[in-house]
Amino acid sequence: MTDSQIKRSTTPATSRSHDLSDNNGQTPNEKADHVDSLLFRNFSIYGSASAEHYQTTFLSYPLSVLARLVRHVFGSSQDRKVRILQDFEGVIIGGEMLLVLGRPGSGCTTLLRTLSGDSRGLHLDPAALLSYQGVPMAEITKRSRGEYIYVPESDIHFPHLTVAQTLTFASQARTASTTASSSGHPCATTGNMEETITALALTHALHTKVGSSVVKGISGGERKRTSIAEILVGTSRIQCWDNSIRGLDSANALRFIECIHSSAVKAHIVVIATLYQASEAIYNCFDKVIVLYEGREIYFGSTNNAKAYFIDLGFICPDRSTTADFLCSITNPSERIIQQGREDSVPLSPAELAKTWLSSSKRVRLVAEIQRHEKVLASDYGTQQSPRSHLELTMQRPPTPYMLTFSKQINICLTRSFQRLAQEPTPVTSGIIGNTIISIILGSMFYNLPGDTSSFFGRGVLLFFTILTNTLLASFEGVQLWDHRPIVEKQYQLAFYHRSAEAVASMLCDLPNKVLLTAGFNLPFYFMANMRRTPAAFFTFYLFAFISLLTGSMLYRTIGAMSRTLTASIAPGSVFILLLVIYTGFILPIPSMHPWLRWFAYINPVGYAFESLMINEFQGLQFPCVSFIPEGPSFVGNRPHQRMCSVTGATAGSDVVDGSLYLATTFDYHEKHLWRNLAVLFGIMALLCILYLVATECLAVQRSGGEVLIHKRTRQSKTAFFDDSEKQEHATTMPRVTQPKLDPNLLPDPKSNGPVAASFIWDNLNYEINVSQRGRLRLLDDIEGWVEPGTLTALMGESGAGKTTLLNVLAMRADVGVISGEKLVDSRFQNEGFARKIGYAQQEDIALSTATVKEALVFSARLRQSSQYTDAEKLAYVEEVISMLDLGELANAVIGAPGDGLNIEQRKRLTIGIELAARPELLLFLDEPTSGMDSNTAWTICRLLRRLADAGQTILCTIHQPSGTIFEMFDRLLLIQRGRSLYFGNIGQNSRIVIDYFSQQGVAPCPPKANPAEWLMNITSVANTSVKKDWPQLWASSSERRAIKARLAGRKAELGAGEKKDSNPTVDSTYAAPFLRQLYHVTKRNFEQDWRTPSYLHSKLFLALGASIVNGFSFYASSNSLQGIQNQIFSVFILFTLHSSLVQLIIPRFLENRRLYELDEGPSRTYRWDVFVLSNIISEIPSQTVLATVQYLGWFYPIGMYRNAISAHALNERSGLMFLLLWSYMLFSSTFSQMVATITPDAATGINISSLLYSLSLIFCGVLVAPGNLPRFWIFMYRATPVTYFVNAMVSTGLSGAKVHCSFKEIVHFDPLEGQDCGQYLEDYISKAGGSLLNPEALRDCQVCPVSTTDSLIARFGINYDERWRNFGLTLVYSVLNILGALALYWLFRVPKGKRHANRSSGP
């Protein structure tokens, strides 16, 4: 940064007055038409600390309920208030920028949040005053939420949208035509949006997906700039930026600050920002600064006076230290320097510094400024005529924070929804294709149904399955809804749109998909199965099918919107769906319903739709009867009154059955209900839609617990922890960042003969990926360099330059694309163990959310450290790492998910700690290890790296915004720009070597007091139009590069000539720990993960409990009549639909663990891929066993099957076998779900695929279509599907050996031949066909029950009691096959092969 540039950056701040005493008591900007200001006084913030702020487990909820009950009874409470901010005061006027400085944990984030009007989860002191140009906080939150915004550190976007689509949407949402011309905001038009994009150097990335940790897209720095641009392209009055330069290089960070500075000046907005590692140029862009020390204000005022204020107190500002670093160091006892001789008089503690500030002259002037400003506001409001009154302007505008009308919000959200659909059509297309396949299979099973009574059951099954499937087709929408809710919530807080507007848009966007989905599923089977082929019947069928799909969609959306978490929505939603299935009227006909749940049939949309479809299919038709009682050769020629059709609803003496009579007798359905039911469906759909929109608008997603640091409950845990969301430590105890402490006995010994470090070189390195629209894209182009033991090498470049890509390629973690060139390491290290001996701290901090900090470090140490170390030595090294990184007070803290638990700075230290705990023997790569840290912590981390390098470690790391002192800690620099080298070589004393090289190229030299790293980034920035040089070409043709090439050639020869040591299978193996040890530790961790995720286990438990109780008590004490036996068979069938709900829990959990493995633990060779798969399978067995027990107790006894076992004198055997079958089914469900999850890209697709495959099992299991009625082509599916053997074993175990007792309407009535009684007349028939005659001696009105024993009835389904144990064994075989299939599929589709290992021909 040149002197002229620093002066230019400083000018806006120095030329502006900071005291309201100027201009006769008026603010400098009051000459503008409209001014915003922010005033706060007596500003104290509290948080609620509770003894319950410990990690929750499976037993936590019931125990906490009991504890609350006890406290309520005895009138005690453990909740208390913890002060976060104490007695803050200040004023910022429009056009000014306030810099908030403080170490992590000082309260910076809390201050920014509350100043933006977001006080959720916090408590303001009643005496606190927070005024926005005279408007109170409550009014601002209600009317102007989007104009007073808080921008957190995290970047949340729709990953499949491009940068241009993301920013265009933000611009449209926060720009109204009525305000664009009058607001004066520089980004209020499309043209200004383009200016913002240009200013933030995002032009080249506009048509690239934003991406995420899973979806490939732009770089992390570019994603951060996209988040910044998303705010800048809209209109706002107060902007609170929380460390928004995190992940940006110094040039882009300065560019961002200059951009918001320009916006502040032109639009007279207030900008408040907390920044870590702020350069002097960035500091000079701000007008005012506030310094925080453990929740206390120790300075507020001009940035020009802050440094002098603390120097006057007795502190020393070190040479080449930025002002921001100096001010932060005042709050760090280990960093601040006190003037000699003033040690006893300088205030040091937070209380002392705050007291000194309160008595200072600058604070007196601040109070006077606040009072004068309040008088100005009071004067304005008293006249009622001031055009500048923001209160007046606020009250004149509509009472809404949104810039667009509701209809326009829907319009832009709808456009975005279609863009998302176009970018990621996989879930939708897979659903359409899969359900079309199901429809064709279904149609072939019921192909060309005959028009007689033999098709009655088939038509009923087909219509039931159809309407049920149509209703449940939208089940995956719940998962998608939850994937998008964090983004919707963020944009709602920014006042882009109503939550309900996005909900309406998503419904409208799904309509074309639903039309295609309905057509794809319903058309093929309807005509293949020979359903009623009249135009009126078909279109009536299609109408009800489509309305059912829409109603089901509304149902799933409503359940999801009314739940605070995804897992919490699955259990009640699944039980509700089970009620829909049972009380449709087919599985359990209306006459068989028990009164305690009969009411549900009246609110069941599926039941109304099914009734109408049955009426549509059967009404007005006469079906010829194909089965009479009696029938046979001896009964040919009998009169009609001497036989009767065996179908329910038949009339004596008739050879046909009236369809309407059949419906009325069997189902209690009536023709007049056909169109009435359509009106009812519309009413239910409308009600659900209203509930969905209201719930979406009013019920926010469960708020992150970021303010609370959760600790693992131990015997030593006595207190709760609460503090700022940046560093949630105890409110009164601030951990100190200490100097890194290294035990020489634990560090690698560079003088030992063992392989402790390696030289690693790369030459002519290229990396290309396929981009569908642009062919091949080269991300790395002819890169060369090396790292060697005892050196610390910096990798620098602008955001998006390719730094992370280069590290991934060097660390063998690039699993897509084509890599060419050479990568060479010492020949003695060229073995399978090379990859695991590399430590790689990634840019994204990935760790298991339920583990504690110490557990994560111990896990890494035990599985990644060499086996030459004992377990005690590994644990000792973990303690040393904890001490190095000052993680002692966080050792028992739960990591948590991003935004909950550890903050970003703590996560970064943990990420580094995990790699250090592995004790990397060869290389240590770090991607932005200081990102998100304050300057003192960053210095400490880099000092630790320097000392590790001095101890013999080989280290390469990317670094952003390094201070001058940090930059000089490095030995070499590799500087790249858009994948091409700009420089590689030594940095030199005082950075002279690298400065001299670039100065020779004709640029202004680096000023003596400037930061060399910032100077380098500025002159080589692509966006710097003042320096127009082709730096990659200059380097390619330079003498320095030729010297590097020559040295590379020599180093290649040295590496190739090195003697390769004798192979040591233990040291050279791919993994440090043996297979069984890996399996033990990973499985143990998975058990702990489940136990510590109560929402997961509770959802599974309540799902199984609710499903079993609803099923068991709906079919409570089922009789052994014909209908009762059918009901029990369907009850067994219903049991197996539970998988569709379990898969929604198991697949997301598996994918969460897969993400952790594939992004971090797999590439680092922590454990094997088969260990990952097997450990996930094993860890599910205990919970699935509990579910089987719950199912057994809640279903087997209420339904009454045990009575059949008692009558057969086999209660113990049958009860035990039934439990084993349920346990086997639960095992099958989990293993099948995980097998499918191994290859699915996301949860929605996995659930779709699993539902498709499992639906085939349900269709072919023999319940819906008996094996004897299946087309011969499909009989193999009946034998292959696992559900067949579950059904056969459970039905035979539960029903075999019992007598059948027909109900009154199931008894067939007819007269015998004249001169014969009923016994004589039916003797031959009963002996052959079976059944029972109730009145054998009667001479008329013979009463016949068509079936006498349950064995003869279940035999029609191909079920045999003698095969029960064989079938149980086969069910276990299917679970084993699932496990083998999971291993095979994961190896085939997910384990990197070929390309990754092919690179070793040129190196490691």
PDB file of C-alpha atoms in Angstrom, residues 368-469:
ATOM      1  CA  ALA A 368     -22.418  15.977  25.800  1.00  0.00           C
ATOM      2  CA  GLU A 369     -22.639  14.854  22.190  1.00  0.00           C
ATOM      3  CA  ILE A 370     -25.318  12.306  23.074  1.00  0.00           C
ATOM      4  CA  GLN A 371     -27.315  14.895  25.020  1.00  0.00           C
ATOM      5  CA  ARG A 372     -27.136  17.454  22.213  1.00  0.00           C
ATOM      6  CA  HIS A 373     -28.222  14.842  19.729  1.00  0.00           C
ATOM      7  CA  GLU A 374     -31.213  13.920  21.891  1.00  0.00           C
ATOM      8  CA  LYS A 375     -32.181  17.599  22.054  1.00  0.00           C
ATOM      9  CA  VAL A 376     -32.008  17.873  18.277  1.00  0.00           C
ATOM     10  CA  LEU A 377     -34.316  14.899  17.922  1.00  0.00           C
ATOM     11  CA  ALA A 378     -36.719  16.235  20.552  1.00  0.00           C
ATOM     12  CA  SER A 379     -36.796  19.591  18.794  1.00  0.00           C
ATOM     13  CA  ASP A 380     -37.574  17.976  15.462  1.00  0.00           C
ATOM     14  CA  TYR A 381     -40.374  15.878  16.870  1.00  0.00           C
ATOM     15  CA  GLY A 382     -41.801  18.848  18.749  1.00  0.00           C
ATOM     16  CA  THR A 383     -42.260  20.925  15.597  1.00  0.00           C
ATOM     17  CA  GLN A 384     -43.979  18.114  13.704  1.00  0.00           C
ATOM     18  CA  GLN A 385     -42.704  19.843  10.540  1.00  0.00           C
ATOM     19  CA  SER A 386     -39.157  18.660  10.161  1.00  0.00           C
ATOM     20  CA  PRO A 387     -38.681  16.867   6.840  1.00  0.00           C
ATOM     21  CA  ARG A 388     -35.681  15.143   8.340  1.00  0.00           C
ATOM     22  CA  SER A 389     -37.599  13.328  11.044  1.00  0.00           C
ATOM     23  CA  HIS A 390     -37.039   9.653  10.492  1.00  0.00           C
ATOM     24  CA  LEU A 391     -39.867   8.896  12.902  1.00  0.00           C
ATOM     25  CA  GLU A 392     -42.244  10.925  10.755  1.00  0.00           C
ATOM     26  CA  LEU A 393     -41.013   9.286   7.596  1.00  0.00           C
ATOM     27  CA  THR A 394     -41.292   5.861   9.199  1.00  0.00           C
ATOM     28  CA  MET A 395     -44.848   6.455  10.312  1.00  0.00           C
ATOM     29  CA  GLN A 396     -45.827   7.697   6.870  1.00  0.00           C
ATOM     30  CA  ARG A 397     -44.679   4.518   5.130  1.00  0.00           C
ATOM     31  CA  PRO A 398     -46.775   1.341   5.217  1.00  0.00           C
ATOM     32  CA  PRO A 399     -46.313  -0.723   8.420  1.00  0.00           C
ATOM     33  CA  THR A 400     -44.093  -3.292   6.702  1.00  0.00           C
ATOM     34  CA  PRO A 401     -40.327  -3.737   6.445  1.00  0.00           C
ATOM     35  CA  TYR A 402     -40.545  -5.037   2.870  1.00  0.00           C
ATOM     36  CA  MET A 403     -39.722  -3.080  -0.260  1.00  0.00           C
ATOM     37  CA  LEU A 404     -42.011  -5.132  -2.516  1.00  0.00           C
ATOM     38  CA  THR A 405     -45.669  -5.962  -2.376  1.00  0.00           C
ATOM     39  CA  PHE A 406     -46.610  -9.507  -1.468  1.00  0.00           C
ATOM     40  CA  SER A 407     -47.454 -10.372  -5.086  1.00  0.00           C
ATOM     41  CA  LYS A 408     -44.087  -9.105  -6.311  1.00  0.00           C
ATOM     42  CA  GLN A 409     -42.349 -11.081  -3.584  1.00  0.00           C
ATOM     43  CA  ILE A 410     -44.097 -14.201  -4.855  1.00  0.00           C
ATOM     44  CA  ASN A 411     -43.055 -13.322  -8.387  1.00  0.00           C
ATOM     45  CA  ILE A 412     -39.324 -13.046  -7.681  1.00  0.00           C
ATOM     46  CA  CYS A 413     -39.380 -16.101  -5.429  1.00  0.00           C
ATOM     47  CA  LEU A 414     -41.159 -18.057  -8.156  1.00  0.00           C
ATOM     48  CA  THR A 415     -38.533 -17.055 -10.712  1.00  0.00           C
ATOM     49  CA  ARG A 416     -35.794 -18.160  -8.329  1.00  0.00           C
ATOM     50  CA  SER A 417     -37.575 -21.470  -7.673  1.00  0.00           C
ATOM     51  CA  PHE A 418     -37.604 -22.258 -11.381  1.00  0.00           C
ATOM     52  CA  GLN A 419     -33.922 -21.324 -11.589  1.00  0.00           C
ATOM     53  CA  ARG A 420     -33.141 -23.717  -8.765  1.00  0.00           C
ATOM     54  CA  LEU A 421     -35.170 -26.418 -10.482  1.00  0.00           C
ATOM     55  CA  ALA A 422     -33.284 -25.883 -13.744  1.00  0.00           C
ATOM     56  CA  GLN A 423     -29.913 -26.028 -11.965  1.00  0.00           C
ATOM     57  CA  GLU A 424     -30.722 -29.171  -9.964  1.00  0.00           C
ATOM     58  CA  PRO A 425     -33.479 -31.264 -11.573  1.00  0.00           C
ATOM     59  CA  THR A 426     -32.312 -34.613 -10.180  1.00  0.00           C
ATOM     60  CA  PRO A 427     -34.788 -35.017  -7.274  1.00  0.00           C
ATOM     61  CA  VAL A 428     -37.742 -34.076  -9.465  1.00  0.00           C
ATOM     62  CA  THR A 429     -36.799 -36.150 -12.492  1.00  0.00           C
ATOM     63  CA  SER A 430     -35.886 -39.165 -10.370  1.00  0.00           C
ATOM     64  CA  GLY A 431     -39.304 -38.981  -8.739  1.00  0.00           C
ATOM     65  CA  ILE A 432     -41.156 -38.792 -12.052  1.00  0.00           C
ATOM     66  CA  ILE A 433     -39.159 -41.574 -13.685  1.00  0.00           C
ATOM     67  CA  GLY A 434     -39.293 -43.807 -10.616  1.00  0.00           C
ATOM     68  CA  ASN A 435     -43.030 -43.495 -10.162  1.00  0.00           C
ATOM     69  CA  THR A 436     -43.655 -44.061 -13.856  1.00  0.00           C
ATOM     70  CA  ILE A 437     -41.733 -47.323 -13.541  1.00  0.00           C
ATOM     71  CA  ILE A 438     -43.814 -48.271 -10.496  1.00  0.00           C
ATOM     72  CA  SER A 439     -46.980 -47.522 -12.452  1.00  0.00           C
ATOM     73  CA  ILE A 440     -45.951 -49.745 -15.361  1.00  0.00           C
ATOM     74  CA  ILE A 441     -45.059 -52.566 -12.997  1.00  0.00           C
ATOM     75  CA  LEU A 442     -48.328 -52.117 -11.142  1.00  0.00           C
ATOM     76  CA  GLY A 443     -50.283 -52.161 -14.381  1.00  0.00           C
ATOM     77  CA  SER A 444     -48.561 -55.334 -15.516  1.00  0.00           C
ATOM     78  CA  MET A 445     -49.421 -57.038 -12.218  1.00  0.00           C
ATOM     79  CA  PHE A 446     -53.113 -56.235 -12.653  1.00  0.00           C
ATOM     80  CA  TYR A 447     -53.007 -56.456 -16.425  1.00  0.00           C
ATOM     81  CA  ASN A 448     -56.421 -56.497 -18.121  1.00  0.00           C
ATOM     82  CA  LEU A 449     -58.567 -57.146 -15.068  1.00  0.00           C
ATOM     83  CA  PRO A 450     -61.718 -59.104 -15.993  1.00  0.00           C
ATOM     84  CA  GLY A 451     -65.089 -57.404 -15.683  1.00  0.00           C
ATOM     85  CA  ASP A 452     -66.504 -59.916 -13.188  1.00  0.00           C
ATOM     86  CA  THR A 453     -66.490 -60.417  -9.431  1.00  0.00           C
ATOM     87  CA  SER A 454     -63.017 -61.991  -9.448  1.00  0.00           C
ATOM     88  CA  SER A 455     -61.597 -58.479  -9.963  1.00  0.00           C
ATOM     89  CA  PHE A 456     -63.309 -56.927  -6.936  1.00  0.00           C
ATOM     90  CA  PHE A 457     -60.379 -57.297  -4.554  1.00  0.00           C
ATOM     91  CA  GLY A 458     -57.852 -56.420  -7.265  1.00  0.00           C
ATOM     92  CA  ARG A 459     -59.689 -53.232  -8.211  1.00  0.00           C
ATOM     93  CA  GLY A 460     -59.975 -52.243  -4.573  1.00  0.00           C
ATOM     94  CA  VAL A 461     -56.277 -52.893  -3.948  1.00  0.00           C
ATOM     95  CA  LEU A 462     -55.292 -50.979  -7.060  1.00  0.00           C
ATOM     96  CA  LEU A 463     -57.409 -47.948  -6.214  1.00  0.00           C
ATOM     97  CA  PHE A 464     -56.273 -47.989  -2.600  1.00  0.00           C
ATOM     98  CA  PHE A 465     -52.610 -48.199  -3.550  1.00  0.00           C
ATOM     99  CA  THR A 466     -53.144 -45.526  -6.179  1.00  0.00           C
ATOM    100  CA  ILE A 467     -54.787 -42.951  -3.975  1.00  0.00           C
ATOM    101  CA  LEU A 468     -52.386 -43.653  -1.145  1.00  0.00           C
ATOM    102  CA  THR A 469     -49.360 -43.288  -3.410  1.00  0.00           C
TER     103      THR A 469
END
